[in-house]
C-alpha atoms as a printed R data frame, in Angstrom:
    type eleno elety resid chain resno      x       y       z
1   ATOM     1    CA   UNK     A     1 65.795 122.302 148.916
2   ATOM     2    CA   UNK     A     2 68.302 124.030 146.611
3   ATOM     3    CA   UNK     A     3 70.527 121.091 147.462
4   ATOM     4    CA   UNK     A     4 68.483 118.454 146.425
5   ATOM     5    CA   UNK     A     5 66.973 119.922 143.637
6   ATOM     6    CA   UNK     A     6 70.593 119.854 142.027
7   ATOM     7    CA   UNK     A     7 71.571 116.715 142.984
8   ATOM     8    CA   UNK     A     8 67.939 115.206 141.486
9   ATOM     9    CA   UNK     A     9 69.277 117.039 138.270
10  ATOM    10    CA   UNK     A    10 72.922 115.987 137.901
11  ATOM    11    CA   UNK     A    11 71.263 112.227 138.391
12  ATOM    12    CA   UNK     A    12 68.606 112.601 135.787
13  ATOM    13    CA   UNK     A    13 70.801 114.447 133.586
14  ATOM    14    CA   UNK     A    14 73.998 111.552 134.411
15  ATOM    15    CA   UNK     A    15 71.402 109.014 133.663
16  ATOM    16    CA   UNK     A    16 70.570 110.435 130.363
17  ATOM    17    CA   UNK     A    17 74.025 111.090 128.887
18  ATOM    18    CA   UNK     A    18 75.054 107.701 130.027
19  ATOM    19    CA   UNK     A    19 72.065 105.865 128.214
20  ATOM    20    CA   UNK     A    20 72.565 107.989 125.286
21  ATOM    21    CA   UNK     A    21 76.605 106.833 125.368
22  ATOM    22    CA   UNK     A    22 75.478 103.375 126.105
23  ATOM    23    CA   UNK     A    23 73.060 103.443 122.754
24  ATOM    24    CA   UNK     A    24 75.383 104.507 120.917
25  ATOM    25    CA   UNK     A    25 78.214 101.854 121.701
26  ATOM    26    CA   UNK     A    26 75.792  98.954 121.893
27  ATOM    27    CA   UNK     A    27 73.933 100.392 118.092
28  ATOM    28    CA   UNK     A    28 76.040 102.738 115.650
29  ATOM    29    CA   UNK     A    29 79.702 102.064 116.735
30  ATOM    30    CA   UNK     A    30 78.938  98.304 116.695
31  ATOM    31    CA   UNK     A    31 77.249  98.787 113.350
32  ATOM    32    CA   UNK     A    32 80.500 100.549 112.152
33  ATOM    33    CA   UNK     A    33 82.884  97.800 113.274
34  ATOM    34    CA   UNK     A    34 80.808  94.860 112.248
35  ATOM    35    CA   UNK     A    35 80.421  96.634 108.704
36  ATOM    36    CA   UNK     A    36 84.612  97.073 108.655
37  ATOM    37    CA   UNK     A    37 84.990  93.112 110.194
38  ATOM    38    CA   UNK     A    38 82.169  92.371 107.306
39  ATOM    39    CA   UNK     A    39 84.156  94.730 104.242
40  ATOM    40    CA   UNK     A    40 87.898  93.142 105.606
41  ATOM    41    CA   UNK     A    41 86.514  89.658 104.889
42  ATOM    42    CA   UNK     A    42 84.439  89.687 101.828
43  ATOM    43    CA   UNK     A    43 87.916  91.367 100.383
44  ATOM    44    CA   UNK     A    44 89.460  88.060 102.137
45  ATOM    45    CA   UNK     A    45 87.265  86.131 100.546
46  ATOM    46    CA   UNK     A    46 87.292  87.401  97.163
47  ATOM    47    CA   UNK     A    47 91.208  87.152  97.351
48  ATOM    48    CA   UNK     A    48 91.199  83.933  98.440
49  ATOM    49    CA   UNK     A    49 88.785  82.878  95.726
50  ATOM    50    CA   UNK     A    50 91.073  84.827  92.964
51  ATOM    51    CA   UNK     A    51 94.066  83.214  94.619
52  ATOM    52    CA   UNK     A    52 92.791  79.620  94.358
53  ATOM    53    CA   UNK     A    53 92.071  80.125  90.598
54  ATOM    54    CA   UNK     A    54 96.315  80.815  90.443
55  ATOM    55    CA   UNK     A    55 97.588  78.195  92.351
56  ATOM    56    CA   UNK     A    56 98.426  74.806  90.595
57  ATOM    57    CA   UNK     A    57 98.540  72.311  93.240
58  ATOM    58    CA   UNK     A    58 95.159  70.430  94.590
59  ATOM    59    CA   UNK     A    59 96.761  70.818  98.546
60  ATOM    60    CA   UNK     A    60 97.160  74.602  97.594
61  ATOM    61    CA   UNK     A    61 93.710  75.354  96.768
62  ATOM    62    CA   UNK     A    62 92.380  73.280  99.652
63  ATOM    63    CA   UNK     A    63 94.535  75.667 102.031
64  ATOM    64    CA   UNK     A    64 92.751  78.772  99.815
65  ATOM    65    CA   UNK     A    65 89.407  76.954  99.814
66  ATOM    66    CA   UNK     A    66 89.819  76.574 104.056
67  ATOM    67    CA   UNK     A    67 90.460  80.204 104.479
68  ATOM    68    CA   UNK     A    68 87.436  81.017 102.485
69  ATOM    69    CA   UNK     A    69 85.278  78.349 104.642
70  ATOM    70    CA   UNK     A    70 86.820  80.525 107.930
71  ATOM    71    CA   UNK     A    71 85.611  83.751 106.471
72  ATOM    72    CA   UNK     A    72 82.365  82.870 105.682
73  ATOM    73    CA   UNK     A    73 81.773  82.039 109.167
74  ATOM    74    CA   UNK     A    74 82.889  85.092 110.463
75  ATOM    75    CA   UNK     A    75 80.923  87.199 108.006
76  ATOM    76    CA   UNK     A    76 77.840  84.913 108.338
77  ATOM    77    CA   UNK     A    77 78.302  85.871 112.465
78  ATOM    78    CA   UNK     A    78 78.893  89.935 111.801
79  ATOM    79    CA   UNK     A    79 75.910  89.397 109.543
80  ATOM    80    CA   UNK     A    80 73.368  87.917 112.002
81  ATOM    81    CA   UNK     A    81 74.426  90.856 114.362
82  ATOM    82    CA   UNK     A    82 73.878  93.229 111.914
83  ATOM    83    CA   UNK     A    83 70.446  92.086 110.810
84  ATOM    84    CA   UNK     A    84 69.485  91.701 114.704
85  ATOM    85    CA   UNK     A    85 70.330  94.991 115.414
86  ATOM    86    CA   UNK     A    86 69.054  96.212 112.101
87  ATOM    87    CA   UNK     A    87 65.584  94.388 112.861
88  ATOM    88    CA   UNK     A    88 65.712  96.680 116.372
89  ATOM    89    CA   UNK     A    89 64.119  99.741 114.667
90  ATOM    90    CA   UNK     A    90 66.823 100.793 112.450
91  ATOM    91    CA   UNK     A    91 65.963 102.914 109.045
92  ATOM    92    CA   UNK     A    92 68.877 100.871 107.536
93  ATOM    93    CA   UNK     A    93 66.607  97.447 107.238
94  ATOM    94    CA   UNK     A    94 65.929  97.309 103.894
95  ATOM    95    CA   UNK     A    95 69.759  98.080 102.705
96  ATOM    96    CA   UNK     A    96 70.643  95.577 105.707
97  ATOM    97    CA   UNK     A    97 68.415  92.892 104.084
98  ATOM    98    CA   UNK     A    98 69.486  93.744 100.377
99  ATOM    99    CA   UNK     A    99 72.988  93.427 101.486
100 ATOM   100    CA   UNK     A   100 72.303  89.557 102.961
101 ATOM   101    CA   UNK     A   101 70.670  88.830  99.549
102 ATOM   102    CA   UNK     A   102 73.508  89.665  97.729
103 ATOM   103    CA   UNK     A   103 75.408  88.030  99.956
104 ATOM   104    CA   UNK     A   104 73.749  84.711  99.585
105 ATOM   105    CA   UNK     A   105 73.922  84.902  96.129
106 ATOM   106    CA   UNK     A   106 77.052  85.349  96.640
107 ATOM   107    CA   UNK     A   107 78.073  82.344  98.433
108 ATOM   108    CA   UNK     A   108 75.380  80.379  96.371
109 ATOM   109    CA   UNK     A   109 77.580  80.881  93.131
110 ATOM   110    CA   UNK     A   110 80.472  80.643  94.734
111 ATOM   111    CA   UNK     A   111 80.357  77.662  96.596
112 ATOM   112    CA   UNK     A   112 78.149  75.256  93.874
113 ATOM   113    CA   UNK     A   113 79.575  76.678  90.902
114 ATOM   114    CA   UNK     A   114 82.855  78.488  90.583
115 ATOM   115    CA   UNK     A   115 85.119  76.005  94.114
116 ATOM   116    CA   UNK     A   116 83.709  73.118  92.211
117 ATOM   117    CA   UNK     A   117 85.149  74.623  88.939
118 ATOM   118    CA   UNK     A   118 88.070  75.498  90.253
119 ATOM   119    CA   UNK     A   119 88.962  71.377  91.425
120 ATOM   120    CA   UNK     A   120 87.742  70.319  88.201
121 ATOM   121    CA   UNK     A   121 90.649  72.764  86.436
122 ATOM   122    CA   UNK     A   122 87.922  74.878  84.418
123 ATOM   123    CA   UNK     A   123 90.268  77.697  85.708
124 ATOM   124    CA   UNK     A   124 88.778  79.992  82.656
125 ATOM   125    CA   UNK     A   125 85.053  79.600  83.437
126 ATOM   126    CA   UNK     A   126 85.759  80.465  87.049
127 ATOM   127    CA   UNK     A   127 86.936  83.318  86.311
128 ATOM   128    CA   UNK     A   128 84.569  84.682  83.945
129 ATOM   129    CA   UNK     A   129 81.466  83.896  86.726
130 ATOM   130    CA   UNK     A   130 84.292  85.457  89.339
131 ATOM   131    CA   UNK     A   131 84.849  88.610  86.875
132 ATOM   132    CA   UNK     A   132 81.000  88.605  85.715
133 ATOM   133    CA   UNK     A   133 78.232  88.222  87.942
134 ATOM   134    CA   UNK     A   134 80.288  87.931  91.066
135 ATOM   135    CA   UNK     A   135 81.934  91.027  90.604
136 ATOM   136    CA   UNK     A   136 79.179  92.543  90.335
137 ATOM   137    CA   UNK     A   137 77.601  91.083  93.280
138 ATOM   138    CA   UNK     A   138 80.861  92.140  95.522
139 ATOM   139    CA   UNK     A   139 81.209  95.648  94.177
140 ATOM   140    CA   UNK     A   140 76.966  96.090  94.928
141 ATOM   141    CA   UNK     A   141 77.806  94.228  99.136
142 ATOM   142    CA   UNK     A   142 80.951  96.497  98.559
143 ATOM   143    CA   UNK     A   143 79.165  99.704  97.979
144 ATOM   144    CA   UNK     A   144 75.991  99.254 100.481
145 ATOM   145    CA   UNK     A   145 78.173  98.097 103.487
146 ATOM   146    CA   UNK     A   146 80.517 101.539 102.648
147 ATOM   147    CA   UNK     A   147 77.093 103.597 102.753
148 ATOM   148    CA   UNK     A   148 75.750 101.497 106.172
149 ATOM   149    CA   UNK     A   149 79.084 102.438 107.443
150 ATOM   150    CA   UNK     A   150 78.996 105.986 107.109
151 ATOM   151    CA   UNK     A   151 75.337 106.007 108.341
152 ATOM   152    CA   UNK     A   152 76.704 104.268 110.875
153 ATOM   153    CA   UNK     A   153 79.653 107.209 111.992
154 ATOM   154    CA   UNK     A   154 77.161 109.603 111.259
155 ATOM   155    CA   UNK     A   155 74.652 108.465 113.623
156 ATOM   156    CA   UNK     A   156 77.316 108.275 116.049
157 ATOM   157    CA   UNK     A   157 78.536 111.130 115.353
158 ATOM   158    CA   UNK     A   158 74.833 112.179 116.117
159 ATOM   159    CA   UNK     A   159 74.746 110.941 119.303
160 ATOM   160    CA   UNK     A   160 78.182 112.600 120.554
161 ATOM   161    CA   UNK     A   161 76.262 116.177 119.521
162 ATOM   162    CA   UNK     A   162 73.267 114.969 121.636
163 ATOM   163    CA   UNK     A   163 75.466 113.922 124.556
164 ATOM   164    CA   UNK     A   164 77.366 117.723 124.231
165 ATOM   165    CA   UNK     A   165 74.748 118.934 124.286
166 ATOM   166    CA   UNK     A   166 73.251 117.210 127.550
167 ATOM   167    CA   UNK     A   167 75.830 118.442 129.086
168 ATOM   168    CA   UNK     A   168 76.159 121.489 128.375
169 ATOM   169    CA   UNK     A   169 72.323 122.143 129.493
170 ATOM   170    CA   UNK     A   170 73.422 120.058 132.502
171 ATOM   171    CA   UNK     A   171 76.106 122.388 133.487
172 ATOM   172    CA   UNK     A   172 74.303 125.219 132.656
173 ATOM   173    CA   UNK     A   173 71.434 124.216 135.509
174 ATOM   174    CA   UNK     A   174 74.050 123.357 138.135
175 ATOM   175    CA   UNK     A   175 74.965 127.263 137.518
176 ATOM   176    CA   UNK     A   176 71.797 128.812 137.678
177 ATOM   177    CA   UNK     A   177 70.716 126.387 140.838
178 ATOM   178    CA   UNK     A   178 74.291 127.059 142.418
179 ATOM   179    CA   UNK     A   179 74.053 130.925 141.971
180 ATOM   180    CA   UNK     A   180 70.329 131.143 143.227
181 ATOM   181    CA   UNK     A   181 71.471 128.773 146.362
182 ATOM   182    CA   UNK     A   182 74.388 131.462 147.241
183 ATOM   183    CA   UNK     A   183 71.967 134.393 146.646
């Protein structure tokens, strides 16, 4: 009886730490890569956008202008994951959604106003909307993604404590169950 009262134990216990692992893989260290994939390439972007105001040459921007195209549709990807997983029951929705706002405000200005500037050689008024409003806008995705990031390792973080500590009550039973089962 001992025996199996153990063994029903370590399983539920097992079970447990291994959802608990599983949750937190599949939720908060996914949320903390996407939000590093999502920080690398708005910096891309913004780069490549800065970049493409300094280069002469037509062919030269339109190699810029294609690496900013790539980007996007990486972070417009790491995005949609984030708001799906965000939309799951997370307490991070609302900074989620603000941060895809910005975004598309982002890409709004970008794309119809300061590219277009760019081919047309209005270098200078490119890069006052680049050092105005979109600045602003980047240093705003810049600062909530850093913040949903360390919510992110903390909640992890979290969730590693949890496990410990599953374990540790797990061990502790398999003790108290062994030593009664030799008595």
């Amino acid at each position: 009886i001992l025996l199996v009262i153990v063994s029903a134990v370590a399983y539920l216990d097992i079970t447990a730490i291994k959802e608990s692992q599983k949750g937190m893989y599949e939720k908060d260290f996914a949320d903390a890569r996407d939000l590093l994939i999502l920080r690398t390439n708005q910096n891309g972007v913004r780069a490549d956008l800065l970049t493409m105001m300094l280069v002469p040459s037509r062919s030269d921007q339109d190699i810029w202008h294609q690496s900013i195209k790539e980007r996007g549709k990486e972070i417009e990807q790491v995005m949609q994951k984030i708001l799906e997983r965000a939309r799951g029951g997370s307490d991070a929705l609302s900074k989620v959604e603000e941060l895809n706002n910005i975004r598309r405000a982002f890409v709004e200005t970008r794309d119809s106003q300061i590219i277009p500037l760019i081919y047309e050689g209005r270098i200078k008024e490119a890069n006052q909307l680049a050092m105005g409003i979109q600045k602003e806008r980047y240093q705003k995705m810049r600062s909530i993604t850093q913040a949903l990031g360390n919510e992110a390792v903390k909640n992890a973080e979290q969730s590693i404590i949890e496990s410990s500590r599953k374990a540790e009550s797990s061990a502790r039973i398999f003790v108290i169950v062994g030593v009664i089962a030799t008595i």
